[in-house]
Coordinates of N, CA and C in Angstrom, one line a residue:
M1341 N -7.0 35.1 -8.2 CA -8.0 34.2 -7.9 C -7.7 33.5 -6.6
T1342 N -8.7 33.5 -5.7 CA -8.5 32.9 -4.4 C -8.7 31.4 -4.5
E1343 N -7.9 30.7 -3.7 CA -8.0 29.2 -3.8 C -9.3 28.7 -3.2
E1344 N -9.9 27.8 -3.9 CA -11.1 27.2 -3.5 C -11.0 26.5 -2.1
K1345 N -12.0 26.7 -1.3 CA -12.0 26.0 0.0 C -12.8 24.8 0.0
V1346 N -12.4 23.8 0.9 CA -13.2 22.6 1.1 C -13.9 22.7 2.4
I1347 N -15.0 21.9 2.6 CA -15.7 21.9 3.8 C -15.2 20.7 4.7
L1348 N -14.6 21.1 5.8 CA -14.1 20.1 6.7 C -15.3 19.5 7.5
V1349 N -15.3 18.2 7.6 CA -16.4 17.5 8.3 C -15.9 16.5 9.3
N1350 N -16.8 16.1 10.2 CA -16.5 14.9 11.0 C -17.1 13.7 10.4
E1351 N -17.0 12.5 11.0 CA -17.5 11.3 10.4 C -19.0 11.2 10.2
N1352 N -19.7 12.2 10.8 CA -21.2 12.2 10.6 C -21.6 13.3 9.6
D1353 N -20.6 13.7 8.8 CA -20.8 14.7 7.7 C -21.3 16.1 8.3
E1354 N -20.9 16.4 9.5 CA -21.3 17.7 10.1 C -20.1 18.6 9.9
Q1355 N -20.4 19.8 9.3 CA -19.4 20.8 9.0 C -18.7 21.2 10.3
I1356 N -17.3 21.2 10.2 CA -16.6 21.7 11.4 C -15.6 22.8 11.0
G1357 N -15.6 23.2 9.7 CA -14.8 24.3 9.3 C -14.6 24.4 7.8
L1358 N -13.8 25.4 7.4 CA -13.4 25.5 6.0 C -11.9 25.6 5.9
M1359 N -11.3 25.2 4.8 CA -9.9 25.2 4.6 C -9.6 25.3 3.2
P1360 N -8.5 26.0 2.8 CA -8.1 25.9 1.4 C -7.8 24.5 1.0
K1361 N -8.2 24.2 -0.3 CA -8.2 22.8 -0.8 C -6.8 22.2 -0.7
M1362 N -5.8 22.9 -1.1 CA -4.4 22.3 -1.0 C -4.0 22.0 0.4
E1363 N -4.3 22.9 1.3 CA -3.9 22.7 2.7 C -4.6 21.5 3.3
A1364 N -5.9 21.3 3.0 CA -6.6 20.1 3.5 C -6.0 18.8 2.9
H1365 N -5.6 18.9 1.6 CA -4.9 17.7 1.0 C -3.5 17.5 1.6
E1366 N -2.8 18.5 1.9 CA -1.5 18.4 2.5 C -1.6 17.8 3.9
K1367 N -2.6 18.2 4.7 CA -2.8 17.8 6.1 C -3.6 16.5 6.2
A1368 N -4.2 16.0 5.1 CA -5.0 14.8 5.0 C -6.2 14.9 6.0
L1369 N -6.9 16.1 6.0 CA -8.0 16.3 6.8 C -9.3 15.9 6.1
L1370 N -10.2 15.3 6.9 CA -11.5 14.8 6.3 C -12.3 16.0 5.8
H1371 N -12.7 15.9 4.6 CA -13.6 16.9 4.0 C -14.6 16.3 3.1
R1372 N -15.6 17.1 2.8 CA -16.8 16.7 2.0 C -16.4 16.7 0.5
A1373 N -16.8 15.7 -0.2 CA -16.6 15.6 -1.6 C -17.8 14.9 -2.3
F1374 N -17.7 14.8 -3.6 CA -18.8 14.0 -4.3 C -18.2 13.4 -5.6
S1375 N -18.8 12.3 -6.0 CA -18.5 11.6 -7.2 C -19.7 11.4 -8.0
V1376 N -19.7 11.7 -9.3 CA -20.8 11.5 -10.2 C -20.5 10.4 -11.2
F1377 N -21.5 9.5 -11.4 CA -21.4 8.4 -12.4 C -22.5 8.7 -13.4
I1378 N -22.2 9.0 -14.6 CA -23.2 9.2 -15.7 C -23.3 7.9 -16.5
L1379 N -24.5 7.3 -16.6 CA -24.7 6.1 -17.4 C -25.5 6.4 -18.6
N1380 N -25.4 5.7 -19.6 CA -26.2 5.8 -20.8 C -27.3 4.7 -20.8
S1381 N -28.1 4.7 -21.9 CA -29.2 3.7 -21.9 C -28.6 2.3 -22.2
K1382 N -27.3 2.1 -22.5 CA -26.7 0.8 -22.7 C -26.0 0.4 -21.4
N1383 N -26.3 1.1 -20.3 CA -25.6 0.8 -19.0 C -24.1 0.9 -19.0
E1384 N -23.6 1.9 -19.8 CA -22.2 2.2 -19.9 C -22.0 3.4 -19.1
I1385 N -20.8 3.5 -18.4 CA -20.4 4.6 -17.6 C -19.6 5.6 -18.5
M1386 N -19.9 6.9 -18.4 CA -19.1 7.9 -19.1 C -17.8 8.1 -18.2
L1387 N -16.6 7.7 -18.8 CA -15.4 8.0 -18.1 C -14.7 9.2 -18.6
Q1388 N -14.0 9.9 -17.7 CA -13.2 11.1 -18.0 C -11.8 10.8 -17.9
Q1389 N -11.0 11.2 -18.9 CA -9.5 11.2 -18.7 C -9.1 12.6 -18.3
R1390 N -8.5 12.7 -17.1 CA -8.1 14.0 -16.6 C -7.1 14.7 -17.5
A1391 N -7.2 16.0 -17.5 CA -6.4 16.9 -18.3 C -4.9 16.7 -18.0
A1392 N -4.0 16.9 -18.9 CA -2.6 16.8 -18.7 C -2.0 17.8 -17.7
Q1393 N -2.6 18.9 -17.6 CA -2.1 20.0 -16.7 C -2.6 19.9 -15.2
K1394 N -3.4 18.8 -14.9 CA -3.9 18.7 -13.5 C -2.7 18.5 -12.6
Y1395 N -2.8 19.1 -11.3 CA -1.7 19.0 -10.4 C -1.5 17.7 -9.8
H1396 N -2.5 16.8 -9.9 CA -2.2 15.4 -9.5 C -3.1 14.5 -10.4
S1397 N -2.6 13.3 -10.7 CA -3.3 12.3 -11.5 C -3.6 12.7 -12.9
P1398 N -2.7 13.5 -13.6 CA -3.0 13.9 -15.0 C -3.0 12.7 -15.9
L1399 N -3.9 12.8 -16.9 CA -4.1 11.8 -17.9 C -4.6 10.4 -17.4
L1400 N -5.0 10.3 -16.2 CA -5.6 9.1 -15.7 C -7.1 9.1 -15.9
W1401 N -7.7 7.9 -16.0 CA -9.1 7.8 -16.2 C -9.8 7.7 -14.9
T1402 N -11.0 8.3 -14.9 CA -11.8 8.4 -13.6 C -13.3 8.4 -14.0
N1403 N -14.1 8.5 -12.9 CA -15.5 8.6 -13.1 C -15.9 9.9 -13.8
T1404 N -17.1 10.1 -14.2 CA -17.6 11.2 -15.0 C -17.1 12.5 -14.5
T1405 N -17.3 12.8 -13.2 CA -16.8 14.0 -12.6 C -16.8 13.8 -11.1
C1406 N -15.9 14.5 -10.4 CA -15.9 14.5 -9.0 C -15.2 15.8 -8.5
S1407 N -15.5 16.2 -7.3 CA -15.0 17.5 -6.8 C -15.4 17.7 -5.4
H1408 N -15.5 18.9 -5.0 CA -15.8 19.3 -3.6 C -17.0 20.3 -3.6
Q1409 N -17.9 20.1 -2.7 CA -19.0 21.0 -2.5 C -18.4 22.4 -2.0
R1410 N -19.1 23.4 -2.3 CA -18.8 24.7 -1.8 C -19.8 25.0 -0.6
E1411 N -19.3 25.9 0.3 CA -20.2 26.2 1.4 C -21.5 26.7 1.0
G1412 N -22.6 26.1 1.6 CA -24.0 26.5 1.2 C -24.5 25.7 0.0
E1413 N -23.8 24.9 -0.6 CA -24.2 24.2 -1.8 C -24.6 22.8 -1.4
T1414 N -25.7 22.3 -2.0 CA -26.1 20.9 -1.7 C -25.3 20.0 -2.5
N1415 N -25.3 18.7 -2.2 CA -24.6 17.7 -3.0 C -25.0 17.7 -4.4
L1416 N -26.3 17.7 -4.7 CA -26.8 17.7 -6.0 C -26.5 19.0 -6.8
Q1417 N -26.5 20.1 -6.1 CA -26.1 21.4 -6.8 C -24.6 21.3 -7.2
A1418 N -23.8 20.8 -6.3 CA -22.3 20.7 -6.6 C -22.1 19.7 -7.7
G1419 N -22.8 18.6 -7.7 CA -22.6 17.6 -8.8 C -23.0 18.2 -10.1
N1420 N -24.1 18.9 -10.2 CA -24.5 19.5 -11.4 C -23.6 20.6 -11.9
R1421 N -23.1 21.4 -10.9 CA -22.2 22.4 -11.3 C -20.9 21.9 -12.0
R1422 N -20.3 20.8 -11.4 CA -19.1 20.3 -11.9 C -19.3 19.5 -13.2
L1423 N -20.5 18.9 -13.3 CA -20.8 18.1 -14.5 C -20.9 19.1 -15.7
M1424 N -21.4 20.3 -15.5 CA -21.4 21.3 -16.5 C -20.0 21.9 -16.8
E1425 N -19.3 22.2 -15.7 CA -18.0 22.8 -15.8 C -17.0 21.9 -16.5
E1426 N -17.0 20.6 -16.2 CA -16.0 19.6 -16.7 C -16.5 19.0 -18.0
M1427 N -17.7 18.5 -18.1 CA -18.2 17.7 -19.2 C -19.2 18.5 -20.1
G1428 N -19.6 19.6 -19.7 CA -20.6 20.4 -20.5 C -21.9 19.8 -20.7
I1429 N -22.4 19.0 -19.7 CA -23.7 18.4 -19.8 C -24.5 18.6 -18.6
Q1430 N -25.8 18.4 -18.7 CA -26.7 18.5 -17.6 C -27.5 17.1 -17.6
A1431 N -27.7 16.6 -16.3 CA -28.4 15.4 -16.1 C -29.1 15.5 -14.8
E1432 N -30.2 14.8 -14.7 CA -30.8 14.7 -13.4 C -30.1 13.7 -12.5
L1433 N -29.6 14.2 -11.4 CA -28.7 13.4 -10.5 C -29.5 12.8 -9.3
K1434 N -29.2 11.7 -8.9 CA -29.8 11.1 -7.7 C -28.6 10.7 -6.7
E1435 N -28.7 11.0 -5.5 CA -27.7 10.5 -4.5 C -28.0 9.1 -4.2
L1436 N -26.9 8.3 -4.2 CA -26.9 6.9 -3.9 C -26.5 6.6 -2.4
F1437 N -25.3 7.0 -2.1 CA -24.7 6.7 -0.8 C -23.5 7.5 -0.5
S1438 N -23.0 7.5 0.7 CA -21.8 8.2 1.0 C -20.9 7.3 1.8
F1439 N -19.6 7.5 1.8 CA -18.6 6.7 2.5 C -17.4 7.5 2.7
I1440 N -16.5 7.1 3.6 CA -15.2 7.8 3.9 C -14.1 6.9 3.4
Y1441 N -13.2 7.6 2.7 CA -12.0 6.9 2.2 C -10.7 7.8 2.4
K1442 N -9.6 7.2 2.4 CA -8.3 7.9 2.5 C -7.4 7.3 1.5
A1443 N -6.8 8.2 0.6 CA -5.9 7.7 -0.4 C -4.7 8.7 -0.6
P1444 N -3.5 8.3 -0.2 CA -2.3 9.1 -0.3 C -1.8 9.1 -1.8
F1445 N -1.2 10.2 -2.2 CA -0.6 10.3 -3.5 C 0.9 10.3 -3.4
D1446 N 1.6 10.0 -4.5 CA 3.0 10.1 -4.6 C 3.6 11.5 -4.3
N1447 N 2.8 12.5 -4.6 CA 3.3 13.9 -4.5 C 3.1 14.5 -3.1
G1448 N 2.8 13.6 -2.1 CA 2.6 14.0 -0.7 C 1.2 14.5 -0.3
L1449 N 0.3 14.6 -1.3 CA -1.0 15.0 -1.0 C -1.9 13.8 -0.6
T1450 N -2.9 13.9 0.1 CA -3.8 12.8 0.5 C -5.3 13.2 0.4
E1451 N -6.0 12.4 -0.3 CA -7.5 12.6 -0.4 C -8.0 11.8 0.9
H1452 N -8.7 12.6 1.7 CA -9.4 12.0 2.9 C -10.8 12.6 2.9
E1453 N -11.7 11.8 2.3 CA -13.0 12.4 1.9 C -14.2 11.6 2.4
L1454 N -15.2 12.4 2.8 CA -16.5 11.8 3.0 C -17.2 12.1 1.6
D1455 N -17.3 11.0 0.8 CA -17.7 11.1 -0.6 C -19.1 10.8 -0.8
H1456 N -19.9 11.7 -1.4 CA -21.3 11.5 -1.7 C -21.3 11.0 -3.2
V1457 N -21.8 9.8 -3.4 CA -21.8 9.2 -4.7 C -23.2 9.4 -5.3
M1458 N -23.2 9.9 -6.6 CA -24.5 10.2 -7.3 C -24.5 9.5 -8.7
I1459 N -25.7 9.3 -9.2 CA -25.8 8.7 -10.5 C -26.8 9.6 -11.3
G1460 N -26.6 9.6 -12.6 CA -27.4 10.3 -13.6 C -27.4 9.6 -14.9
Y1461 N -28.2 10.0 -15.8 CA -28.3 9.3 -17.2 C -28.2 10.4 -18.3
Y1462 N -27.5 10.0 -19.3 CA -27.2 10.9 -20.5 C -26.8 10.0 -21.6
D1463 N -27.3 10.3 -22.8 CA -27.0 9.4 -24.0 C -26.1 10.1 -25.0
D1464 N -25.9 11.4 -25.0 CA -25.2 12.1 -26.0 C -23.7 12.2 -25.7
A1465 N -23.0 12.8 -26.6 CA -21.5 13.1 -26.4 C -21.4 14.3 -25.5
P1466 N -20.5 14.4 -24.6 CA -20.3 15.6 -23.8 C -19.5 16.6 -24.6
N1467 N -19.5 17.8 -24.1 CA -18.7 18.9 -24.6 C -17.7 19.3 -23.6
I1468 N -16.6 18.5 -23.6 CA -15.6 18.6 -22.5 C -14.8 19.9 -22.4
N1469 N -14.5 20.3 -21.2 CA -13.7 21.4 -21.0 C -12.2 20.9 -21.0
K1470 N -11.4 21.3 -22.0 CA -10.1 20.8 -22.1 C -9.1 21.1 -21.0
E1471 N -9.5 22.1 -20.2 CA -8.7 22.4 -19.0 C -9.0 21.4 -17.9
E1472 N -10.1 20.7 -18.0 CA -10.4 19.7 -16.9 C -10.3 18.3 -17.4
A1473 N -10.7 18.0 -18.7 CA -10.7 16.7 -19.2 C -10.0 16.6 -20.5
E1474 N -9.1 15.6 -20.7 CA -8.4 15.4 -21.9 C -9.2 14.7 -22.9
S1475 N -10.0 13.7 -22.4 CA -10.8 12.9 -23.3 C -11.9 12.2 -22.5
W1476 N -12.7 11.4 -23.1 CA -13.8 10.7 -22.5 C -14.2 9.5 -23.3
K1477 N -14.9 8.6 -22.7 CA -15.4 7.4 -23.4 C -16.5 6.7 -22.6
W1478 N -17.3 5.9 -23.3 CA -18.3 5.0 -22.6 C -17.7 3.7 -22.4
M1479 N -17.9 3.1 -21.3 CA -17.4 1.7 -21.0 C -18.5 1.0 -20.1
S1480 N -18.7 -0.3 -20.4 CA -19.7 -1.0 -19.6 C -19.1 -1.2 -18.2
I1481 N -20.0 -1.3 -17.3 CA -19.6 -1.5 -15.9 C -18.6 -2.7 -15.7
E1482 N -18.9 -3.8 -16.4 CA -18.1 -5.0 -16.3 C -16.7 -4.8 -17.0
A1483 N -16.7 -4.0 -18.1 CA -15.5 -3.8 -18.8 C -14.6 -2.9 -17.9
V1484 N -15.1 -1.9 -17.2 CA -14.3 -1.1 -16.3 C -13.7 -2.0 -15.2
K1485 N -14.5 -2.8 -14.6 CA -14.1 -3.7 -13.6 C -12.9 -4.6 -14.0
E1486 N -13.0 -5.1 -15.2 CA -12.0 -6.0 -15.8 C -10.7 -5.2 -16.2
D1487 N -10.9 -4.0 -16.8 CA -9.8 -3.2 -17.2 C -9.0 -2.7 -16.0
M1488 N -9.7 -2.4 -14.9 CA -9.0 -1.9 -13.7 C -8.1 -3.0 -13.1
K1489 N -8.5 -4.3 -13.3 CA -7.6 -5.4 -12.8 C -6.4 -5.5 -13.8
A1490 N -6.7 -5.4 -15.1 CA -5.6 -5.6 -16.1 C -4.7 -4.3 -16.2
N1491 N -5.2 -3.1 -16.0 CA -4.4 -1.9 -16.1 C -4.7 -0.9 -15.0
P1492 N -4.4 -1.3 -13.8 CA -4.7 -0.4 -12.6 C -4.0 0.9 -12.7
S1493 N -2.9 1.0 -13.3 CA -2.1 2.3 -13.3 C -2.7 3.4 -14.2
I1494 N -3.7 3.1 -15.0 CA -4.3 4.1 -15.9 C -5.5 4.8 -15.2
Y1495 N -5.8 4.3 -14.0 CA -7.0 4.9 -13.3 C -6.6 5.6 -12.1
T1496 N -7.4 6.7 -11.7 CA -7.1 7.4 -10.5 C -7.2 6.5 -9.3
V1497 N -6.5 6.9 -8.2 CA -6.5 6.1 -7.0 C -7.9 6.1 -6.4
W1498 N -8.6 7.3 -6.4 CA -9.9 7.4 -5.8 C -10.9 6.7 -6.6
F1499 N -10.8 6.7 -8.0 CA -11.8 6.0 -8.8 C -11.8 4.5 -8.5
K1500 N -10.6 3.9 -8.3 CA -10.6 2.5 -8.0 C -11.4 2.2 -6.7
I1501 N -11.2 3.1 -5.7 CA -11.9 2.9 -4.4 C -13.4 3.1 -4.6
I1502 N -13.8 4.2 -5.3 CA -15.2 4.6 -5.4 C -15.9 3.7 -6.4
F1503 N -15.3 3.2 -7.4 CA -15.9 2.3 -8.3 C -16.2 1.0 -7.6
D1504 N -15.3 0.5 -6.8 CA -15.6 -0.7 -6.0 C -16.8 -0.5 -5.1
E1505 N -17.0 0.6 -4.5 CA -18.1 0.9 -3.6 C -19.4 1.0 -4.5
F1506 N -19.3 1.6 -5.6 CA -20.4 1.8 -6.6 C -20.9 0.4 -7.1
Y1507 N -19.9 -0.4 -7.5 CA -20.2 -1.8 -8.0 C -20.9 -2.6 -7.0
H1508 N -20.4 -2.6 -5.7 CA -21.0 -3.4 -4.7 C -22.4 -2.8 -4.4
Y1509 N -22.6 -1.5 -4.4 CA -23.9 -0.9 -4.2 C -24.9 -1.5 -5.2
L1510 N -24.5 -1.5 -6.5 CA -25.4 -2.0 -7.6 C -25.7 -3.4 -7.4
E1511 N -24.7 -4.2 -7.0 CA -24.9 -5.7 -6.7 C -25.9 -5.8 -5.6
E1512 N -25.7 -5.1 -4.5 CA -26.6 -5.3 -3.3 C -28.0 -4.8 -3.6
H1513 N -28.2 -3.9 -4.4 CA -29.5 -3.3 -4.8 C -30.1 -3.9 -6.1
K1514 N -29.4 -4.9 -6.6 CA -29.8 -5.6 -7.8 C -30.1 -4.6 -8.9
S1515 N -29.2 -3.6 -9.0 CA -29.2 -2.6 -10.0 C -30.6 -1.9 -10.3
P1516 N -31.3 -1.5 -9.3 CA -32.6 -0.9 -9.6 C -32.4 0.5 -10.3
L1517 N -31.2 1.0 -10.1 CA -30.9 2.3 -10.7 C -30.3 2.2 -12.1
V1518 N -29.9 1.0 -12.5 CA -29.4 0.8 -13.8 C -30.6 0.4 -14.7
K1519 N -30.8 1.2 -15.8 CA -31.9 1.0 -16.7 C -31.8 -0.4 -17.4
E1520 N -33.0 -1.0 -17.5 CA -33.1 -2.3 -18.2 C -32.9 -2.0 -19.7
Q1521 N -32.2 -3.0 -20.4 CA -32.0 -2.8 -21.8 C -33.2 -3.3 -22.6

């Protein structure tokens, strides 16, 4: 199996090349990525606990799904593909915003991503792929915020960064995307 490639981009999200995923993370090169937040009708986020065999951040909690777009794939296509591959669900996704972040890991790899953040809604239990996700749970947005303060070591580095951006986005937009109860 050939290693998946990531799309290298500049700060304007213009493609400048392709590179094997591990090499891009070893060299900390800016590449395109996405993060999906699935909410239910109670305004809870579906969190994923990463599988134990993941090469970084195993068993840590993170957003519903996140990954990298493939060449020729739109952000929404990529989000839907990984949502099905990891969580076994389909949801209509909407793009919210994008931003750049850089997060080094203890193993020498670095996430340097132009991340496209998306939201979708789903109320049922997922059918998780055990090679990707160990477990899952629903948590209210405020509970996630508080738990990250109390237990930061149980969350992925990138989720702490992305959640903060997501939270501020919802505050600034007075939660028009979060369904009323």
